[in-house]
CSV table of C-alpha atoms in Angstrom, one decimal:
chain,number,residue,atom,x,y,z
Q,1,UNK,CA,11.2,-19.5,-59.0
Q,2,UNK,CA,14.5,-20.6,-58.2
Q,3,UNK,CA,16.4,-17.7,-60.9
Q,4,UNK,CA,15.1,-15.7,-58.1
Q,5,UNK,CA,17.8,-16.9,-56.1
Q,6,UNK,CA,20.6,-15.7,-58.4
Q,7,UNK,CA,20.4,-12.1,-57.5
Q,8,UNK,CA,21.2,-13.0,-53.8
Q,9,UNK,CA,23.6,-15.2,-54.7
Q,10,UNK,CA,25.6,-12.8,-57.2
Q,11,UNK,CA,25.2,-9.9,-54.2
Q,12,UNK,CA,26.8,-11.9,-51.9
Q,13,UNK,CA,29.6,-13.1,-54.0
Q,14,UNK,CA,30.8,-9.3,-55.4
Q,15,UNK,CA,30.3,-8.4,-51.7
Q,16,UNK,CA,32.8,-11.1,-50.5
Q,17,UNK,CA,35.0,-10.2,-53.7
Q,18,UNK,CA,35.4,-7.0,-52.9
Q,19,UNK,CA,35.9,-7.2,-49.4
Q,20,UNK,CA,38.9,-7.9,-49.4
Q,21,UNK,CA,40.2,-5.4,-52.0
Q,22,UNK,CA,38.5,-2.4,-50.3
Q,23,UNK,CA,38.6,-2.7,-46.7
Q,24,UNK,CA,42.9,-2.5,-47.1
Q,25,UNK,CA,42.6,0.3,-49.3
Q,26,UNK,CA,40.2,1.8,-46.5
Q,27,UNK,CA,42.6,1.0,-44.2
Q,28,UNK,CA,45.3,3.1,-46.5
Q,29,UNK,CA,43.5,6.2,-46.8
Q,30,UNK,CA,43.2,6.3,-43.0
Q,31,UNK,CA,39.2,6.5,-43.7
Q,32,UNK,CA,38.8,5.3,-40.1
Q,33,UNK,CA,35.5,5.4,-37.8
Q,34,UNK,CA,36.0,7.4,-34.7
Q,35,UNK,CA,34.2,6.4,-31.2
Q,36,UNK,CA,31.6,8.6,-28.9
Q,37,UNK,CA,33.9,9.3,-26.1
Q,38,UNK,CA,30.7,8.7,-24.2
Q,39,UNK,CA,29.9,5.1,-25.0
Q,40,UNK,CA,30.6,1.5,-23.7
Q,41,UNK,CA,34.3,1.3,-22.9
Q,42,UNK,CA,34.7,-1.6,-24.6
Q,43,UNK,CA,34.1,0.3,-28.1
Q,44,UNK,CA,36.6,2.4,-27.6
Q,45,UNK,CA,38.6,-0.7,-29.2
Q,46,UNK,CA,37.0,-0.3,-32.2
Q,47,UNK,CA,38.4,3.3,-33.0
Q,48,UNK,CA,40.0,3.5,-36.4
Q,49,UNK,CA,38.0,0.5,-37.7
Q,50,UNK,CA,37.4,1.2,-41.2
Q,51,UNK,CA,33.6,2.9,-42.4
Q,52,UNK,CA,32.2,3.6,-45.6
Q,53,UNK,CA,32.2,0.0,-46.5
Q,54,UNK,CA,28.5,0.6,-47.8
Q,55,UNK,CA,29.7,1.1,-51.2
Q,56,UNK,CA,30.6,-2.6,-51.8
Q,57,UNK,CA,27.3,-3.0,-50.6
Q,58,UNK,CA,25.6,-0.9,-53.0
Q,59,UNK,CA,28.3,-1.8,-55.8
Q,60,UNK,CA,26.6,-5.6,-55.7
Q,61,UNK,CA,22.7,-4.2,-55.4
Q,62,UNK,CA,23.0,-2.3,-58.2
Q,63,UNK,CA,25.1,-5.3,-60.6
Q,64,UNK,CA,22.5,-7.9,-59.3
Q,65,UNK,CA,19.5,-5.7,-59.6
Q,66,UNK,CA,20.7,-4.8,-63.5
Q,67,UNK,CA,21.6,-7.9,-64.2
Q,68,UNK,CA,18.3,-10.0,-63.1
Q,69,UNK,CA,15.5,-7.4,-62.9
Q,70,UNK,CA,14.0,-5.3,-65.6
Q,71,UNK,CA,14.0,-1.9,-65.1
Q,72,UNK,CA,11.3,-0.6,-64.8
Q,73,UNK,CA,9.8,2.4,-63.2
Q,74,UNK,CA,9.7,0.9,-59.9
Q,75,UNK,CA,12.8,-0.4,-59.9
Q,76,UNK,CA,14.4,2.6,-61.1
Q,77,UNK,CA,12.5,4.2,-58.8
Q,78,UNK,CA,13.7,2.4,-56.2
Q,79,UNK,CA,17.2,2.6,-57.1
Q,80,UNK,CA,17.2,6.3,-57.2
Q,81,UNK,CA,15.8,6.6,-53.6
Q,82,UNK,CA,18.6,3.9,-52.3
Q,83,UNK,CA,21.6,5.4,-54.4
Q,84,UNK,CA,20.5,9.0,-53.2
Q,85,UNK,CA,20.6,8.7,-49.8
Q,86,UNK,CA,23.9,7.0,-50.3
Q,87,UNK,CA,25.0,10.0,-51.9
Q,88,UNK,CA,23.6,12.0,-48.6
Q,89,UNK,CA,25.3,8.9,-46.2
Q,90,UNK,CA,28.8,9.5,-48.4
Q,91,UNK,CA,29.2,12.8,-47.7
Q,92,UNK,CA,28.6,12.8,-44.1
Q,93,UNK,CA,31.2,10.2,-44.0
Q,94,UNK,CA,33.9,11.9,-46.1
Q,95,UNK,CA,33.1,15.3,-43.8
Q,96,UNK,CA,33.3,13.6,-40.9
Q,97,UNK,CA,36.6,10.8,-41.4
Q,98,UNK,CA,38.3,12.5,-44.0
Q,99,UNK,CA,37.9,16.1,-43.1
Q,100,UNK,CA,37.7,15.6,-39.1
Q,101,UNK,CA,34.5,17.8,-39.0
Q,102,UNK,CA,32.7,15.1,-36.3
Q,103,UNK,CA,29.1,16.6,-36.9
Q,104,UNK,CA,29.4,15.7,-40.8
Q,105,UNK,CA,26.4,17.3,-42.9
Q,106,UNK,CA,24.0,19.6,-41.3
Q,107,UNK,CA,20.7,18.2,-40.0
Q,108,UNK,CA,19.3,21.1,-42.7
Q,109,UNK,CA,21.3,19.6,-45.5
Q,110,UNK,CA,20.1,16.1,-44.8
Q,111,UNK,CA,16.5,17.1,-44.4
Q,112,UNK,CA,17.2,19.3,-47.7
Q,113,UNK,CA,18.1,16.0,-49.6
Q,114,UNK,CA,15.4,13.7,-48.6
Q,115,UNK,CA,13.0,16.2,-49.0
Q,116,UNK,CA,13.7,16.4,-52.9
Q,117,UNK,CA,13.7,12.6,-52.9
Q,118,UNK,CA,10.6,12.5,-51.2
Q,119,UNK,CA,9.0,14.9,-53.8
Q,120,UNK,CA,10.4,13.2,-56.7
Q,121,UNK,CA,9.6,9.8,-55.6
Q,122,UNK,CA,5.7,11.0,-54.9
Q,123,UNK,CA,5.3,13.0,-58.1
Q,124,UNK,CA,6.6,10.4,-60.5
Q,125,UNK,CA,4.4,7.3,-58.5
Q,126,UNK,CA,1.4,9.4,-58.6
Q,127,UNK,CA,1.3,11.1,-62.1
Q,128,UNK,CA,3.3,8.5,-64.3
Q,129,UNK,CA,3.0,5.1,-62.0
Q,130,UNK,CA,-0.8,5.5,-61.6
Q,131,UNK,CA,0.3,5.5,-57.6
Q,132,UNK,CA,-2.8,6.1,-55.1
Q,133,UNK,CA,-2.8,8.9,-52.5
Q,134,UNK,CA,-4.1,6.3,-50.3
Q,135,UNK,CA,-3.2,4.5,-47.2
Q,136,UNK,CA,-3.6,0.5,-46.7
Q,137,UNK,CA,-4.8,-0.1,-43.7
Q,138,UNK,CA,-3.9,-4.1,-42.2
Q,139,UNK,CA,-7.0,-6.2,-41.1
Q,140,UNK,CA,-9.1,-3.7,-42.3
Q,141,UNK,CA,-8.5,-4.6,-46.0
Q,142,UNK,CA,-9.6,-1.0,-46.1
Q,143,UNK,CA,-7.5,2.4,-47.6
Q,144,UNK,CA,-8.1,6.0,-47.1
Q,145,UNK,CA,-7.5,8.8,-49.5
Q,146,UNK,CA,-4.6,11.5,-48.2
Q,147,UNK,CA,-4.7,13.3,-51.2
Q,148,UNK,CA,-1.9,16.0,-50.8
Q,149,UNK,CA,-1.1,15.3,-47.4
Q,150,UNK,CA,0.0,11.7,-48.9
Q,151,UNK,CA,3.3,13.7,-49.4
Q,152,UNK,CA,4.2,14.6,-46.0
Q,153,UNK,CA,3.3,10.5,-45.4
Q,154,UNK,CA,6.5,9.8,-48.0
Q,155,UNK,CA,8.4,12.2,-46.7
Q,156,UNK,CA,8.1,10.8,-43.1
Q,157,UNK,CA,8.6,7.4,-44.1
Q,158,UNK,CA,11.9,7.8,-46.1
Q,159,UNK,CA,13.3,10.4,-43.5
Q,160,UNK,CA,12.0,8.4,-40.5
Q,161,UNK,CA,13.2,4.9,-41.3
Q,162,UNK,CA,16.6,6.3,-43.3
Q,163,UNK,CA,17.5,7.9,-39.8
Q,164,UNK,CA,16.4,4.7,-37.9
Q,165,UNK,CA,18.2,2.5,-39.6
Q,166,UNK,CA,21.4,4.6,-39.3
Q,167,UNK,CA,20.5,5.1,-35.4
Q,168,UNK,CA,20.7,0.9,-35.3
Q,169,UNK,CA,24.4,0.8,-37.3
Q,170,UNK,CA,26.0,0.8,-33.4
Q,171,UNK,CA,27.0,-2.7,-33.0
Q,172,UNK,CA,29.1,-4.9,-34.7
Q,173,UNK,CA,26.5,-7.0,-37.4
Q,174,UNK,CA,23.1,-5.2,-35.9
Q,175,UNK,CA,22.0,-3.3,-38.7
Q,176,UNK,CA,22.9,-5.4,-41.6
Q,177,UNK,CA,21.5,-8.7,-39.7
Q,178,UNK,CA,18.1,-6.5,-39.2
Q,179,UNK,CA,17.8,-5.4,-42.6
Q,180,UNK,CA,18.8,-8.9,-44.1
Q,181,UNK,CA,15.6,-9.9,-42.3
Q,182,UNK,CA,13.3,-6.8,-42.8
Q,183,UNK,CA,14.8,-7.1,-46.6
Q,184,UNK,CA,14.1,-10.9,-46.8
Q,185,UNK,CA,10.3,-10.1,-45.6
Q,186,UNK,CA,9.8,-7.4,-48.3
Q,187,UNK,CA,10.8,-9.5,-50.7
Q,188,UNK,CA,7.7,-11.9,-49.9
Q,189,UNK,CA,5.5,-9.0,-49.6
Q,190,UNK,CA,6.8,-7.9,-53.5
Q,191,UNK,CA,5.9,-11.8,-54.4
Q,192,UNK,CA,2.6,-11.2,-53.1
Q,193,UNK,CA,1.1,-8.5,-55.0
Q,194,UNK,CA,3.0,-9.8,-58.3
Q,195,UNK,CA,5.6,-7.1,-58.3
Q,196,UNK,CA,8.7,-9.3,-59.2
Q,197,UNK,CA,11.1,-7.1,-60.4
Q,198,UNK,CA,10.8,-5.3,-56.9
Q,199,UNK,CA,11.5,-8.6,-55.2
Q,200,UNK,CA,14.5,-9.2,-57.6
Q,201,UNK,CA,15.7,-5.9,-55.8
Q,202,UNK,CA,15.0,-6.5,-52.3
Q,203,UNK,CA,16.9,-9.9,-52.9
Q,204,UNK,CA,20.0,-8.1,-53.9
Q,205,UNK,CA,19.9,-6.1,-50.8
Q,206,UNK,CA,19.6,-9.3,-49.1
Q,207,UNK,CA,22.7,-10.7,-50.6
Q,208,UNK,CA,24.8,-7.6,-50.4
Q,209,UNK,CA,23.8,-7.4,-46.4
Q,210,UNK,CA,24.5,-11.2,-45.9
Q,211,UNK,CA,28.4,-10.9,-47.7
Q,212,UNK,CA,29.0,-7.9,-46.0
Q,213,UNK,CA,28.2,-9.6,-41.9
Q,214,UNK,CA,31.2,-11.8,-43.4
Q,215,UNK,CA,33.3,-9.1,-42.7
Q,216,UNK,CA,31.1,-6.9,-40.2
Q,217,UNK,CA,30.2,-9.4,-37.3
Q,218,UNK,CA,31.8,-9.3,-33.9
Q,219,UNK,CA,34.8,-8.3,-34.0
Q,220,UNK,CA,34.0,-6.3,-37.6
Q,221,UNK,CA,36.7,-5.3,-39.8
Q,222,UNK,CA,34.7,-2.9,-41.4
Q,223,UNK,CA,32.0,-0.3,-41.0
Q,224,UNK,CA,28.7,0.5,-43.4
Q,225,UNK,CA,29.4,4.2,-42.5
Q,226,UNK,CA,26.1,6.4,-43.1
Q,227,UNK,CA,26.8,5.8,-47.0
Q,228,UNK,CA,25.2,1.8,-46.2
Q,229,UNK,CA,22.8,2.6,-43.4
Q,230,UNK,CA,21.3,5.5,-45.1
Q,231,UNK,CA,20.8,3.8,-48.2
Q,232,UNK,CA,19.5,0.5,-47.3
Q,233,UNK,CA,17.2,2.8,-45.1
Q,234,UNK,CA,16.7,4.2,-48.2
Q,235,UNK,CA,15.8,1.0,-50.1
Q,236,UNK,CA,13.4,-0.5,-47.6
Q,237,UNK,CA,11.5,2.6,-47.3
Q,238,UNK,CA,11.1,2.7,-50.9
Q,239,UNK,CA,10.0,-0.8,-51.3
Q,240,UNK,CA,7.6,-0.5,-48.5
Q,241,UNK,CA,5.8,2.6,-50.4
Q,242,UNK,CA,6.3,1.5,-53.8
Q,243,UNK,CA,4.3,-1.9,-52.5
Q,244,UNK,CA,1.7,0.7,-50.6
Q,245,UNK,CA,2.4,-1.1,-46.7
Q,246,UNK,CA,3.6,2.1,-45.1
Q,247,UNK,CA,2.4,0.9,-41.8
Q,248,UNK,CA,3.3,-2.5,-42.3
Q,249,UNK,CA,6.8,-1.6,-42.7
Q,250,UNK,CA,6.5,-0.5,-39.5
Q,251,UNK,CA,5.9,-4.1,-38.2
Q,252,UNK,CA,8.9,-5.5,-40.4
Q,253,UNK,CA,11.1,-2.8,-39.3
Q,254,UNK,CA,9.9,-2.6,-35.4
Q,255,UNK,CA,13.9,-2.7,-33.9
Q,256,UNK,CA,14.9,0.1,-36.2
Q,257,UNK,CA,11.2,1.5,-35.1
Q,258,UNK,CA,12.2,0.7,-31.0
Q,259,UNK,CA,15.8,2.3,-32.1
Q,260,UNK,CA,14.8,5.3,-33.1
Q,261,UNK,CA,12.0,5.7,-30.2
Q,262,UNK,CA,14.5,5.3,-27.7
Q,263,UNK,CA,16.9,8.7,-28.6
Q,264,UNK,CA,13.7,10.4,-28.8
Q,265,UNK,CA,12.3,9.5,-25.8
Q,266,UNK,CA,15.8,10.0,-24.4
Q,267,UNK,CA,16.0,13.6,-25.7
Q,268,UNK,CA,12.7,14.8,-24.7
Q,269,UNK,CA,12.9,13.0,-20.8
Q,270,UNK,CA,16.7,15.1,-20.4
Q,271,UNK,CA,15.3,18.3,-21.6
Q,272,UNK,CA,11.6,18.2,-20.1
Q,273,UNK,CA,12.5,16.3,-16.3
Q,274,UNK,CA,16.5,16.7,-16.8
Q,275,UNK,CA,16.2,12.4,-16.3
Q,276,UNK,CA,17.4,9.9,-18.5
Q,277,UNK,CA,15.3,7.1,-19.2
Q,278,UNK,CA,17.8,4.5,-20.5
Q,279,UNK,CA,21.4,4.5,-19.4
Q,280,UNK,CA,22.7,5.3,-23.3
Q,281,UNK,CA,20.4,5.6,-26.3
Q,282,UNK,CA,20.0,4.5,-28.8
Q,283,UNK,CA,18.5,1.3,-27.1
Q,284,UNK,CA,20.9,-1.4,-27.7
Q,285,UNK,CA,23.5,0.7,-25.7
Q,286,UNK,CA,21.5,0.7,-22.8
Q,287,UNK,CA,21.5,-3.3,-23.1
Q,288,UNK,CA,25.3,-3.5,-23.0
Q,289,UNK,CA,26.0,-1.2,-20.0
Q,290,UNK,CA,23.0,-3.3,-18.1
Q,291,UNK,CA,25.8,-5.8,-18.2
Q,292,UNK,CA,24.7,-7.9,-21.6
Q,293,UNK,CA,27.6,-8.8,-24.3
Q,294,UNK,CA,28.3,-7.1,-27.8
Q,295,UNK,CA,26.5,-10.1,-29.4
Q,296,UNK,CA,23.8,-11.4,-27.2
Q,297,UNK,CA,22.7,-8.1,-27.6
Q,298,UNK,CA,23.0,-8.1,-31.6
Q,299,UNK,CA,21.5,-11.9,-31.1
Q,300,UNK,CA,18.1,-11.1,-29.4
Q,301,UNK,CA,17.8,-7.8,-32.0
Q,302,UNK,CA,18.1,-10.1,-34.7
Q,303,UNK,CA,15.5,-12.7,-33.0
Q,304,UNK,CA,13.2,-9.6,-32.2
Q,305,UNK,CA,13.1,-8.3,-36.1
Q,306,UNK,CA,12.6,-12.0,-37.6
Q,307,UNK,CA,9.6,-12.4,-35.0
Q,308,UNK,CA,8.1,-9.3,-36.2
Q,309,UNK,CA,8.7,-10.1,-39.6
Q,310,UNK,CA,6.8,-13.6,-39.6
Q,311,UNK,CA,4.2,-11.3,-37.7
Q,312,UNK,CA,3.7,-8.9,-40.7
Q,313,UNK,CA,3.8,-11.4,-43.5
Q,314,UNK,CA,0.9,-13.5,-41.3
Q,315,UNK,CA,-0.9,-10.1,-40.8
Q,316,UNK,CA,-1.0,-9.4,-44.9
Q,317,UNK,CA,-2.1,-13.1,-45.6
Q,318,UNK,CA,-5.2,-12.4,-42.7
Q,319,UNK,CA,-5.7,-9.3,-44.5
């Protein structure tokens, strides 16, 4: 068991390798993040800080995942999922730093994108993975047949935790902190049902995550940009369907889950009442103007997921 450690080892060290070879060359090409007017005042500091630092991220998944993990379909599967949606996450970065369009890609071409993952992903699991149409359902032990409308249950998953995960990149060290621990979790759950290669994976993301709060914690010299919160988005959604705990995902991942809630509930109260529920969505911007710092903030997030995390691991041993 312990060669399982060597993927999260070898993630972190090209991570930290890299680091310091990219961010300056970053810095050079003036690939700098720009700040919501709008926000806390004290992120206005962080203007120019270099994004797109998700690519030494997925630069050490994809070495650790080849080098320990065979790769199989579900690892390949996997891989696709992650490395496409950091396709999708690198060219809304490159619209939006390089060529100063702030909006980035269209909602449309976004949606377009993870659609066709979505489809690819369910077609190959169900007609050459021998992948049920079914949904596990916790406590229950029981499942239930979707049949085609199994589909739309991919599609929503990929989309909805992609887009939640990227909603949570706001603080310095929140989203790769969160995922480190969603990540870490998924990894057990692989372990569980036997599915080792998939574990090997999810311990790469682990490693990657882990190097890069070396250089993303408070006060971060870098930025995962959409091409690393996409994709690990990307990756955990994956996992969590690939392993059939859709809904359990939804345990592990409840701070992206409460991060995502919070602009939607946000958006719907401003347009239906013209009120605003929270002071700044997504949630952990209402946190700091109520008067709490950068990092406690980041601190109780991370306490938050890793509760919820032990939660859903207990809740698939009950089950």
């Amino acid at each position: 068991m312990s060669v399982l450690f060597y993927p999260t080892l070898v993630a972190l060290l090209i991570v930290l390798i890299s680091g310091p070879v990219l961010i300056p060359i970053l810095h050079k090409m003036k690939f700098g993040q720009s700040i919501r007017q709008e926000g806390p005042k004290s992120h206005q500091a962080k203007t120019g800080t270099p994004t797109m630092g998700g690519l030494m991220i997925m630069l050490a998944i994809v070495i650790s995942t080849c080098l320990f993990a065979k790769l199989n379909m579900e690892v390949c599967l996997a891989l696709f999922v992650m490395l496409g949606h950091c396709v999708i996450g690198f060219l809304d970065d490159y619209i939006k730093v390089v060529l100063k369009r702030n909006l980035g890609l269209k909602a449309k071409q976004k949606l377009f994108g993870q659609i066709v993952m979505a489809l690819i992903v369910t077609y190959i699991g169900v007609n050459y993975m021998g992948m049920k149409t079914d949904l596990w359902l916790p406590f229950s032990g029981m499942t239930f047949d979707l049949g085609i409308l199994y589909y739309f249950l991919v599609f929503f998953v990929l989309v909805g935790t992609t887009n939640a995960v990227n909603l949570t990149d706001g603080l310095d060290g929140l989203a790769a902190g969160t995922m480190t621990i969603a990540i870490l979790a998924y990894a057990l759950i692989c372990l569980h049902f036997g599915k080792t290669d998939l574990a090997i994976f999810c311990l790469g993301v682990a490693g990657a995550t882990i190097g890069f709060l070396w250089f993303n914690v408070h006060p971060a010299k870098v930025f995962m940009g959409d091409t690393g919160s996409l994709a690990l988005g990307g990756a955990l959604a994956a996992v969590a369907i690939l392993t059939k705990t859709e809904i359990l995902l939804a345990i592990v991942g409840f701070v992206f889950v409460i991060e995502a809630l919070s602009v939607i509930i946000q958006v719907i109260s401003f347009k239906t009442r013209g009120k605003r529920v929270f002071l700044m969505s997504p949630i952990h911007h209402h946190f700091e103007l109520k008067g709490w710092s950068e990092t406690k903030v980041v601190g109780v997030f991370w306490l938050v997921g890793l509760i919820c995390s032990v939660a859903a691991l207990l809740i698939l041993k009950v089950s």
